[in-house]
CSV table of C-alpha atoms in Angstrom, one decimal:
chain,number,residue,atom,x,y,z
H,1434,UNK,CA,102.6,57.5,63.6
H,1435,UNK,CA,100.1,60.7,62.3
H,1436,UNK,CA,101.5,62.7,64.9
H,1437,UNK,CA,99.5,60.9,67.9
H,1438,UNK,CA,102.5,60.5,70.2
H,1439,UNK,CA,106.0,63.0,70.5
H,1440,UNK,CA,105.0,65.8,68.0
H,1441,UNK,CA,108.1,67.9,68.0
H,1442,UNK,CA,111.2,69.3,69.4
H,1443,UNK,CA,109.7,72.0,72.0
H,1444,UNK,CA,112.4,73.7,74.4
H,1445,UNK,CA,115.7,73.9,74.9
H,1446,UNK,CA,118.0,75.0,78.3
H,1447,UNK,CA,120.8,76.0,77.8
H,1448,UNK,CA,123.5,77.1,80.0
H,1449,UNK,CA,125.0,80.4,79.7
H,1450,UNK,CA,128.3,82.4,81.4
H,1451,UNK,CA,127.0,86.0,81.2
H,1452,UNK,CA,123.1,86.1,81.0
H,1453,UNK,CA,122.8,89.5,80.2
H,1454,UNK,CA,125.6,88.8,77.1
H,1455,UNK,CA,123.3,86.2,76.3
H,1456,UNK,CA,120.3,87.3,76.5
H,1457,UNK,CA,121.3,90.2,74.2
H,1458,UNK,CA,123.1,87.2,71.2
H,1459,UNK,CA,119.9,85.6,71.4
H,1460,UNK,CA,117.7,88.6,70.6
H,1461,UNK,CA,119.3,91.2,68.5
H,1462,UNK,CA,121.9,88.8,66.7
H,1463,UNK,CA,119.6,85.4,66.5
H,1464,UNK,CA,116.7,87.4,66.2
H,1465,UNK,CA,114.9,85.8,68.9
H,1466,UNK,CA,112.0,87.1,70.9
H,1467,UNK,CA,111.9,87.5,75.1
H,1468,UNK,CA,110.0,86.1,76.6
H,1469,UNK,CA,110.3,86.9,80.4
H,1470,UNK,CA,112.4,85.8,83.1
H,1471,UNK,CA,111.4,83.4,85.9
H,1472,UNK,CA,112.4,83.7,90.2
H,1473,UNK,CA,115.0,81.4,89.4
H,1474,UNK,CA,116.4,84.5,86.9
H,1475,UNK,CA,116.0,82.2,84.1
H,1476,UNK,CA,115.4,84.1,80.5
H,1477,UNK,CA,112.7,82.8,77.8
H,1478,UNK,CA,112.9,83.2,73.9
H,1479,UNK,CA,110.8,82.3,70.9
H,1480,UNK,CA,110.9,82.6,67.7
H,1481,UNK,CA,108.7,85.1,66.1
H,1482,UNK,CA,107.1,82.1,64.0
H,1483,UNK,CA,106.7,79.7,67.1
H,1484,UNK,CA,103.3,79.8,68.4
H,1485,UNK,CA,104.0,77.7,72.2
H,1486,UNK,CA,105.6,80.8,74.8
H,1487,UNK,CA,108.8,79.2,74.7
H,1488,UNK,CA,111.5,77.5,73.1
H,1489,UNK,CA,115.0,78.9,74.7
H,1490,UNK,CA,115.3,78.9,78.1
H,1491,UNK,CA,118.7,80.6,79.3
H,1492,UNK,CA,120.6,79.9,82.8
H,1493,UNK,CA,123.5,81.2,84.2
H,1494,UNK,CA,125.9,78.7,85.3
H,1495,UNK,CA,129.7,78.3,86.1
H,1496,UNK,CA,129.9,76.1,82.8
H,1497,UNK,CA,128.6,76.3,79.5
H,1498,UNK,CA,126.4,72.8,77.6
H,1499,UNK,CA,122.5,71.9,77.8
H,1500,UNK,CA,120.5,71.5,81.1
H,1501,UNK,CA,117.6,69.7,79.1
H,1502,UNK,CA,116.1,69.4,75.9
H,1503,UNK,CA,112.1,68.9,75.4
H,1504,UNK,CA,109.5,67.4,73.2
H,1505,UNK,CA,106.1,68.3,72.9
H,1506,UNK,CA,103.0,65.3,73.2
H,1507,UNK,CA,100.1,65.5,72.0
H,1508,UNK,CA,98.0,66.0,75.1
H,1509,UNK,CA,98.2,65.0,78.6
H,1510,UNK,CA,96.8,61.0,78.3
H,1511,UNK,CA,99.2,60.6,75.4
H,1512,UNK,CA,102.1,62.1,78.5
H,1513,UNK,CA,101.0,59.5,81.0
H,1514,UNK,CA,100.7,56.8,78.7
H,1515,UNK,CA,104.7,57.5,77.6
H,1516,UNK,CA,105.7,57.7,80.9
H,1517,UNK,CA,104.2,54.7,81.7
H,1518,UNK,CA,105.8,53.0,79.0
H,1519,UNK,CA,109.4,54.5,79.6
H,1520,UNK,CA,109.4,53.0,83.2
H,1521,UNK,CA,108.1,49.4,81.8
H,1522,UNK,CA,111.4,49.9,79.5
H,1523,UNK,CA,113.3,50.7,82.6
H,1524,UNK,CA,113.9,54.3,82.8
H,1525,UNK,CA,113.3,56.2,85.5
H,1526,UNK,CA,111.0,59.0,85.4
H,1527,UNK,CA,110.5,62.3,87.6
H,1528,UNK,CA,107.7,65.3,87.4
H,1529,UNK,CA,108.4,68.3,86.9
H,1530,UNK,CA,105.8,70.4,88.4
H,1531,UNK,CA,103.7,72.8,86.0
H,1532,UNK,CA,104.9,76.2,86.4
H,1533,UNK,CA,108.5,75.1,87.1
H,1534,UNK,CA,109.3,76.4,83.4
H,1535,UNK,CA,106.9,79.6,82.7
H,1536,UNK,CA,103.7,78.5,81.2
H,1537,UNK,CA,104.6,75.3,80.7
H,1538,UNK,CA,102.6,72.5,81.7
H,1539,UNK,CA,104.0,69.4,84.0
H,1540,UNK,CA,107.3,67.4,82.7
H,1541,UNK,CA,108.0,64.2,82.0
H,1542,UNK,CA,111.8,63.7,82.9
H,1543,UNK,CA,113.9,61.4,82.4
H,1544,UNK,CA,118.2,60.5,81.5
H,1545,UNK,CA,118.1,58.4,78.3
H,1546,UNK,CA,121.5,56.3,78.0
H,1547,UNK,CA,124.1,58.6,77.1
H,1548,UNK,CA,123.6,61.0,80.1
H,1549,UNK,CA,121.1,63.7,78.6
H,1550,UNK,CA,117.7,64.7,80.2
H,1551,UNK,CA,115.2,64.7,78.2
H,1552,UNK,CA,111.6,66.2,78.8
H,1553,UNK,CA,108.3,65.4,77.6
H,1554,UNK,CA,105.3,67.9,78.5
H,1555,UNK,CA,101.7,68.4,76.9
H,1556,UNK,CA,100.9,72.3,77.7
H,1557,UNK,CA,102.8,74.9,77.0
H,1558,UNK,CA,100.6,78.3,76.6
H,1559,UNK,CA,100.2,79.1,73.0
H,1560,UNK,CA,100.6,82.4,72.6
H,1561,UNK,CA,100.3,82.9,68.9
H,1562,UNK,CA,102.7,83.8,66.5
H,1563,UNK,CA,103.5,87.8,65.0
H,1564,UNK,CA,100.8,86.5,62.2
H,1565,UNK,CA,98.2,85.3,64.3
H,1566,UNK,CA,95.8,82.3,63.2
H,1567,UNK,CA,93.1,84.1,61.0
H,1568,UNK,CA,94.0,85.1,57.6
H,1569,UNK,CA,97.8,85.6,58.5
H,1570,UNK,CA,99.6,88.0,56.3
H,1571,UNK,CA,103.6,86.2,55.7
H,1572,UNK,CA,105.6,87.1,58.4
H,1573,UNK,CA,108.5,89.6,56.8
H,1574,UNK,CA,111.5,90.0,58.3
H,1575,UNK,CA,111.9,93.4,59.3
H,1576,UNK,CA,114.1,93.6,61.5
H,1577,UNK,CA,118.1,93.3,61.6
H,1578,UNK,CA,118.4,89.6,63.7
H,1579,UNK,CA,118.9,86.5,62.1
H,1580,UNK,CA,115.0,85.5,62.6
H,1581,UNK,CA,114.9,81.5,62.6
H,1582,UNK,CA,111.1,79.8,62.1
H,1583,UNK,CA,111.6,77.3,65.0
H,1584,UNK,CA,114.0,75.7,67.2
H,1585,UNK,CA,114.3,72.8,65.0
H,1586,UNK,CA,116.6,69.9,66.6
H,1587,UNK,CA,119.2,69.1,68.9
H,1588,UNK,CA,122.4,67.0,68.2
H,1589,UNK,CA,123.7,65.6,71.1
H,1590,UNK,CA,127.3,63.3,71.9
H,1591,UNK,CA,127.4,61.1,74.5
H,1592,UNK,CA,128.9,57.0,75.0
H,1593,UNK,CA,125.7,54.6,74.8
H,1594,UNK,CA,124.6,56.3,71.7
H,1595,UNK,CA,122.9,52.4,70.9
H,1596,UNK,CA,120.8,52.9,74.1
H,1597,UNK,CA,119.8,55.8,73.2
H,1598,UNK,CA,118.3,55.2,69.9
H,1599,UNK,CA,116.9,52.1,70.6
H,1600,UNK,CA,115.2,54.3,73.6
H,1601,UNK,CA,113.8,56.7,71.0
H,1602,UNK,CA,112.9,54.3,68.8
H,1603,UNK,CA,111.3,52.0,71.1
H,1604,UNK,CA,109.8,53.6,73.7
H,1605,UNK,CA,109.5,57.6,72.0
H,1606,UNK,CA,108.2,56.2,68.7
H,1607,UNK,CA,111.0,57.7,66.6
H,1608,UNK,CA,112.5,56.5,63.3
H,1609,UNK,CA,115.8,56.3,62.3
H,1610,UNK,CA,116.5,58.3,59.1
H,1611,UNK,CA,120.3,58.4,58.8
H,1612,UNK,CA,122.9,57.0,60.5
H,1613,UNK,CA,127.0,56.5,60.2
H,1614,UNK,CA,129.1,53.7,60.4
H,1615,UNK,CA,132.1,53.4,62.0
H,1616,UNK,CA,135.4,51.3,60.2
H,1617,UNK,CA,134.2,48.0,61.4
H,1618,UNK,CA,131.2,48.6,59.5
H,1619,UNK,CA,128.8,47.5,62.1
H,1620,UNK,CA,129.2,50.3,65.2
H,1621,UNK,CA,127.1,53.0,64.8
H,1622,UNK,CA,128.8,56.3,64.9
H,1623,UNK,CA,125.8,58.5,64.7
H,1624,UNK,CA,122.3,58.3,64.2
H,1625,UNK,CA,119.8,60.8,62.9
H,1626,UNK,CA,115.9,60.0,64.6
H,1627,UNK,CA,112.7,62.0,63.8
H,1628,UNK,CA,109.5,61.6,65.8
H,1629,UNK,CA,107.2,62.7,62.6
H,1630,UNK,CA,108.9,62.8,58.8
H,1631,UNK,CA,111.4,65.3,59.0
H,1632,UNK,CA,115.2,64.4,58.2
H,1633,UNK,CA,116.0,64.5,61.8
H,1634,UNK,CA,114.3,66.1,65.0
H,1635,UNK,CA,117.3,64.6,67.5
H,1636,UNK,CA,121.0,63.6,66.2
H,1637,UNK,CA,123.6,61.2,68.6
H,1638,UNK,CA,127.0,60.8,67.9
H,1639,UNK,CA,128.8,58.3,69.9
H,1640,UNK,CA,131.5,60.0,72.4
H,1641,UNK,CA,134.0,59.2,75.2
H,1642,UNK,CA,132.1,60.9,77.3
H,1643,UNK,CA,127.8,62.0,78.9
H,1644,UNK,CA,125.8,64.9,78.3
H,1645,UNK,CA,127.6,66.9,75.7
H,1646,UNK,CA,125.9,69.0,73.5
H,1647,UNK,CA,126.9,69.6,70.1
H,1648,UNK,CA,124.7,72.0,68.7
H,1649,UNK,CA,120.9,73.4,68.8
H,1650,UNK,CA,119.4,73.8,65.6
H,1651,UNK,CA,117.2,76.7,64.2
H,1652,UNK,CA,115.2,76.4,60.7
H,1653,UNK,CA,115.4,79.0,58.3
H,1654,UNK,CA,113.3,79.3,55.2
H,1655,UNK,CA,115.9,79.2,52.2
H,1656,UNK,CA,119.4,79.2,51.4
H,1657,UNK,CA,119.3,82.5,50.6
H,1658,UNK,CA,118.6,83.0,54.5
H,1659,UNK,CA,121.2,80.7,55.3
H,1660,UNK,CA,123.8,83.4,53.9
H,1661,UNK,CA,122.0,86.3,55.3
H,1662,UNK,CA,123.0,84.6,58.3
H,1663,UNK,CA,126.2,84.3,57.8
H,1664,UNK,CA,126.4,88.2,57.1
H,1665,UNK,CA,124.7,88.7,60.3
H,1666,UNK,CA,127.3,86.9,61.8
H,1667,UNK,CA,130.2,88.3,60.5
H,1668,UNK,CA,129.1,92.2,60.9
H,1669,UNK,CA,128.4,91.0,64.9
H,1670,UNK,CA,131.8,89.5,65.1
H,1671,UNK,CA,129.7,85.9,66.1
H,1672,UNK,CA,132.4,83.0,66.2
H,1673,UNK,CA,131.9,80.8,63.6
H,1674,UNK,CA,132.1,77.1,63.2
H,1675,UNK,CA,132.3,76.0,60.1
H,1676,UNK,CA,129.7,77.2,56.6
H,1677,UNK,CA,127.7,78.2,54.8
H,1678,UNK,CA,128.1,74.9,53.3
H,1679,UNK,CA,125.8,72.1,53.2
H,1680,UNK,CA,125.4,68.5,55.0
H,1681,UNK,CA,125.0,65.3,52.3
H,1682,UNK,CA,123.3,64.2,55.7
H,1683,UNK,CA,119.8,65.4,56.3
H,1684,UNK,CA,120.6,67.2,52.9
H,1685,UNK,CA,120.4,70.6,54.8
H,1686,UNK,CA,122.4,73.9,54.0
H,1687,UNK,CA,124.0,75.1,57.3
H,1688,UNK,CA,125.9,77.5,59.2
H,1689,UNK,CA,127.8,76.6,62.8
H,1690,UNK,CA,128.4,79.0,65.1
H,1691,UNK,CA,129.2,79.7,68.5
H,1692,UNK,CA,126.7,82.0,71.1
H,1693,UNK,CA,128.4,84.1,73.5
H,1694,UNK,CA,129.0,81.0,75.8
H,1695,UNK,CA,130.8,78.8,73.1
H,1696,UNK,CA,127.6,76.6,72.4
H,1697,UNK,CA,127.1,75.7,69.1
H,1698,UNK,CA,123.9,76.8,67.7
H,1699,UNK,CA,122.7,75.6,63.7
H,1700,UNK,CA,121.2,77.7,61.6
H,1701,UNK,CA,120.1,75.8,58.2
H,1702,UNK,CA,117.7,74.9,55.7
H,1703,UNK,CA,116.4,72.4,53.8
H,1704,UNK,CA,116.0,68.8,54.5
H,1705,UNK,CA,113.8,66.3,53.2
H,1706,UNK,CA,110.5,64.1,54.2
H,1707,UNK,CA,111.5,60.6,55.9
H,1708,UNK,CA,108.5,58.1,56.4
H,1709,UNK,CA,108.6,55.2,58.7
H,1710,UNK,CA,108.1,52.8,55.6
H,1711,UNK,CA,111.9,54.1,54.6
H,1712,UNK,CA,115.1,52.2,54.9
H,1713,UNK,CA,117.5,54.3,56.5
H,1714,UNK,CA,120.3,56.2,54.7
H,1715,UNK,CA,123.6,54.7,56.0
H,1716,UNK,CA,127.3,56.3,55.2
H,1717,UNK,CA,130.1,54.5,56.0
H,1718,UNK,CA,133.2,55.9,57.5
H,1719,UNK,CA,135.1,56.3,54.6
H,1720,UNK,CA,132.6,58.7,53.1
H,1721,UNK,CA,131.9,59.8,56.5
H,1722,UNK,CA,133.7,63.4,55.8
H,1723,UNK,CA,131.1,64.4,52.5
H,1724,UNK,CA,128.5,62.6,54.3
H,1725,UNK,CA,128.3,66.0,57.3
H,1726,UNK,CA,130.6,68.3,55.1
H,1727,UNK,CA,129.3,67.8,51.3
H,1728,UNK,CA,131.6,70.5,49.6
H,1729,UNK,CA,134.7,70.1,51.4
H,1730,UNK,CA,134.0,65.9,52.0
H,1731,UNK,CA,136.4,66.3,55.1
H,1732,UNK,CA,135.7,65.9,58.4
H,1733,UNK,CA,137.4,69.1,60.6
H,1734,UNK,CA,138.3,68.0,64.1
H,1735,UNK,CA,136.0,70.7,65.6
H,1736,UNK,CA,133.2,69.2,64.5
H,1737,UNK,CA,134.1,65.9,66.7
H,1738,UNK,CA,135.7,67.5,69.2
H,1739,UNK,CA,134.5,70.6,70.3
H,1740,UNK,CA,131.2,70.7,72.7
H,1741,UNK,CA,130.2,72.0,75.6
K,145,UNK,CA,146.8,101.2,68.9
K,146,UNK,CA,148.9,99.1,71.6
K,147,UNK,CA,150.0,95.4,70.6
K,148,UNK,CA,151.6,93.1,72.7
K,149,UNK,CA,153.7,90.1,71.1
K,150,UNK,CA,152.5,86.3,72.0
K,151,UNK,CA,155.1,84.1,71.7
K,152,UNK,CA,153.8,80.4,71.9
K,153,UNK,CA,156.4,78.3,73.4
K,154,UNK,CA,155.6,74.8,72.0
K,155,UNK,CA,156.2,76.1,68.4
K,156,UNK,CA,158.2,78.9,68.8
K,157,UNK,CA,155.6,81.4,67.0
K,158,UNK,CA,154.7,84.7,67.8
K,159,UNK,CA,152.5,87.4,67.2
K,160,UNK,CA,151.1,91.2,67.5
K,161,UNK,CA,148.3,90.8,69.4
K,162,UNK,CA,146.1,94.0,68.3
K,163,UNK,CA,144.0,95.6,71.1
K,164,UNK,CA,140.8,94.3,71.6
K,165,UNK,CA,141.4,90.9,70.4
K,166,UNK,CA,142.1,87.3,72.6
K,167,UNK,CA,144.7,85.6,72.8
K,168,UNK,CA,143.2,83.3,70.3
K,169,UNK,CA,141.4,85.1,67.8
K,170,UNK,CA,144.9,87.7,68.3
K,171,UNK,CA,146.3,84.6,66.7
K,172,UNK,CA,144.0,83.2,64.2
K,173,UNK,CA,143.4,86.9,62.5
K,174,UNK,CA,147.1,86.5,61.6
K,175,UNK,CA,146.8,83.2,60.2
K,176,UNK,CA,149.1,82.1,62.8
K,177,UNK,CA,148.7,78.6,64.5
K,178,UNK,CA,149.3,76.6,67.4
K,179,UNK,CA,147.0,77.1,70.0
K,180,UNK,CA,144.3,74.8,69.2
K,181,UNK,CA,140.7,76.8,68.2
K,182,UNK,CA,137.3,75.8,69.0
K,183,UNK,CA,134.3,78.2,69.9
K,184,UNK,CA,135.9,81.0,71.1
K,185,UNK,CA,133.8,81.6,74.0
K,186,UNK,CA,135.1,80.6,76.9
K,187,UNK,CA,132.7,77.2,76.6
K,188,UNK,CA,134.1,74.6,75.3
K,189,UNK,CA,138.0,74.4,76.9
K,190,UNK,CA,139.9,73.4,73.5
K,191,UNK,CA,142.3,76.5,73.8
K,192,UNK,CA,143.2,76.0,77.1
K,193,UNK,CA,147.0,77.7,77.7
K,194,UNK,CA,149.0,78.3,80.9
K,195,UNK,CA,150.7,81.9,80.9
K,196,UNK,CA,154.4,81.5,81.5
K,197,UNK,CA,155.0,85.1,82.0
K,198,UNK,CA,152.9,88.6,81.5
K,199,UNK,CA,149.9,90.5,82.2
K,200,UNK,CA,146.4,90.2,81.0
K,201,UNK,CA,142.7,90.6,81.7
K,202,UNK,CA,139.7,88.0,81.6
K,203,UNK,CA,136.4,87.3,81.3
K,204,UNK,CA,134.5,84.8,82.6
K,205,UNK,CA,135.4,80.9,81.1
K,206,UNK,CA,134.3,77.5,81.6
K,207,UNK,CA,134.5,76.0,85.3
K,208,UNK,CA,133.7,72.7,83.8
K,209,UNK,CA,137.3,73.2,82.1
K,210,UNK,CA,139.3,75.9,84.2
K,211,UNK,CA,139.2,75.1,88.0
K,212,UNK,CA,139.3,78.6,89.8
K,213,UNK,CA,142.7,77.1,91.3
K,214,UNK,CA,144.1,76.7,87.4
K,215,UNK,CA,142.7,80.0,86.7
K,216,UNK,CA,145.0,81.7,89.6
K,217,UNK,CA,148.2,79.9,88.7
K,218,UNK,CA,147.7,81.2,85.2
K,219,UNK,CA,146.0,78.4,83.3
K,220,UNK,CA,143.3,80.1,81.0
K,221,UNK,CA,141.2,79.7,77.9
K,222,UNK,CA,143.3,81.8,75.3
K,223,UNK,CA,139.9,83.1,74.1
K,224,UNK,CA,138.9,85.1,76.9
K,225,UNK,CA,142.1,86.3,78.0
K,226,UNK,CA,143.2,90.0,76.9
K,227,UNK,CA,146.8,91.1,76.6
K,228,UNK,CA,148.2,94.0,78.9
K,229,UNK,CA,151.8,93.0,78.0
K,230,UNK,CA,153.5,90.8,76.2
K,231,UNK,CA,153.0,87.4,77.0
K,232,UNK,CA,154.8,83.7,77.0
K,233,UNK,CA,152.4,80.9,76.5
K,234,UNK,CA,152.0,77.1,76.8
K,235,UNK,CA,149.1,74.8,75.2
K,236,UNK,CA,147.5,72.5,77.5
K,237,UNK,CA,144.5,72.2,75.6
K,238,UNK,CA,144.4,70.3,72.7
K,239,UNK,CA,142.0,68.3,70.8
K,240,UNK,CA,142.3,65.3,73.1
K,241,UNK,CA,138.2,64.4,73.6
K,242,UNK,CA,137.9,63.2,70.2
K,243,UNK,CA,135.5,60.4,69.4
K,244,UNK,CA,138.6,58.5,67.1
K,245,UNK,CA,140.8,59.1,69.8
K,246,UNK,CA,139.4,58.2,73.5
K,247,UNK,CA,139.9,61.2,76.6
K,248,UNK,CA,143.0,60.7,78.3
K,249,UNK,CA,142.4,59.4,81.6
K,250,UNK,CA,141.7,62.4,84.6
K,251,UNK,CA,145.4,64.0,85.4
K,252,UNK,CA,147.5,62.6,82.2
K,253,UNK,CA,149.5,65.4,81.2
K,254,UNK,CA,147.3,67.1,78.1
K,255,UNK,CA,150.2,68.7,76.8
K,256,UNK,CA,150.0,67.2,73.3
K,257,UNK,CA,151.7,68.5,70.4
K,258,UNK,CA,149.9,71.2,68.4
């Protein structure tokens, strides 16, 4: 479990209506960093923190939601080896070719039970941060975006949410750190699962129906970040969600909004250290409303309802 | 400054729309209700309307929740369209995909009350 195996959430595409819009939220309001454009007239962003080339990929489509999200192995024996043990499991796997995504190594692919692909890939070309690697100065913001670390996590809804933790957990090596029940006490309702000890590096919440995406998750530094956020929000006119508040769940302080293509995107703090020695936290439905919203302890139907 | 008045036909409610603002976000400025929210970007479908009478112009919404044939006979998300006159407007959107409450089956009438 010392990060041998899946070390971290590592890309993210998501479908956008209006690239150019896009492309334009994404740097000057999120703050995000382009990265180039592949043939396919796909865009790539980074934060300025992250070191890999990539971590949004944009792609214009007809509807908005996620194409894929990926997590970074450790090398490329540690890839194989995965694979190897996701078909003995019974999923089906696919390459991707290296180069498909730009420099990015090959891809593991594969649909875990709720609908969503899922990648796994070993290379991506480190680029460096804006700090560099020898005697880095902090990295100041300076300039007017929202400026994230790292694309953090992913929450995702979909119908075998049981299948799909049990494939993390399993197969992925991922813990369960938080999950909630639903009135019969025994169905899960959602499940928070890290592949290291973070409060969460992937979130499910059981839905009627595959492949929704819920939101994408960027880490910021403190709260007081958090509501620099928000003001960078509202002076851009960005639709918000619901926040600043903060989730009793994963303990993080958060904003929801919407990008130009009515995706949910996080931006939050906080969080805690979960070690796979650690019962998991479990909320039951009744607290269920505190448990995601802590100051207003009600659940908005937005937040179950509205995905793309 | 033009407005154009919305008048929502489940409820009854209307509104000045002022220029430069949706449908939607025409209505939620006021603190008016009735056409469901959700992100307000043409992504996610929850404000989905069909306009009974009036002009307007668009921007590009969800295929995954406006076919282009719904889209011609007037069925839009309320978020991306623009008023060029007054308008008369239906919900058909709705918080119906709701984890407590399971999706109506494909071609139920969504008209559900707001």
């Amino acid at each position: 479990m010392s990060m041998t195996g899946v070390l971290r959430p590592g890309h993210a595409q998501i479908r956008v209506l209006d690239l150019e819009e896009s492309v334009k939220g994404y740097t000057d309001v999120m703050g995000l960093k382009p990265m180039g454009r592949d043939s396919q007239g796909r865009a790539y962003l980074k934060t300025r923190a992250e070191r890999d080339h990539n971590s949004v990929i944009l792609r214009q489509a007809d509807h908005a939601g996620m194409d894929f999200f990926g997590f970074k192995v450790l090398d490329k024996a540690t890839l194989d080896n995965l694979e190897k043990k996701l078909q003995a499991y019974g999923v089906a796997t696919e390459r991707v070719p290296a180069g498909d995504l730009l420099e990015t190594g090959e891809r593991v692919r594969f649909k875990i039970p709720t609908g969503h692909t899922i990648e796994l890939y070993a290379e991506k070309t480190a680029v460096g941060s804006g700090v560099g690697c020898t005697n880095p100065d902090m990295d100041v913001i300076d300039q007017p975006g929202i400026t994230p670390i790292r694309l953090d996590h992913c929450l995702i809804y979909g119908d075998d949410l049981d299948g799909a933790r049990d494939l993390f957990v399993n197969v992925l090596g991922f813990t369960l750190v938080e999950r909630v029940k639903l009135e019969d006490g025994k169905t899960d309702l959602a499940g928070w699962l890290t592949c290291r000890a973070k409060a969460h590096d992937i979130a499910i919440v059981r839905h009627s129906e595959k492949d929704k995406m819920h939101h994408v998750s960027f880490q910021l530094g403190t709260w007081e970040q958090v509501l620099r956020a928000a003001d960078i929000m509202s002076k851009n006119r960005v639709s918000l969600d619901i926040g600043p508040t903060r989730h009793a769940i994963t303990n993080g302080t958060t904003i929801y909004f919407f990008e130009p293509s009515g995706n949910r995107l996080e931006t939050f703090s906080g969080g805690y250290d979960h070690y796979p020695d650690m019962e998991p936290i479990t909320w039951t439905w009744d607290e269920v409303g505190a448990g995601i919203f802590y100051h207003d302890r009600k659940l908005n139907d937005a937040f179950l309802s509205v995905v793309t | 400054m033009p407005k154009f008045v919305v008048r929502i036909e489940d409820t009854g409610e209307q509104y000045a729309c002022a220029d430069g603002r949706s449908v939607l976000v025409g209505m939620e400025a006021l603190g008016k209700k009735g056409i469901p929210v959700g992100c307000r970007q043409g992504g996610c479908g929850v404000c989905k309307v069909q306009v009974l009478e009036g002009e307007f112009t668009r921007r590009v919404m969800s295929r995954a929740h406006v076919s282009a044939e719904e889209e011609r006979s007037g069925c839009v998300l309320s978020c991306r369209i623009y008023p060029s006159s007054d308008l008369r407007i239906r919900v058909v959107g709705a918080m119906k995909k709701n984890v407590c409450r399971p999706a109506l089956p494909t071609g139920t009438p969504s008209v559900e009350p707001a």
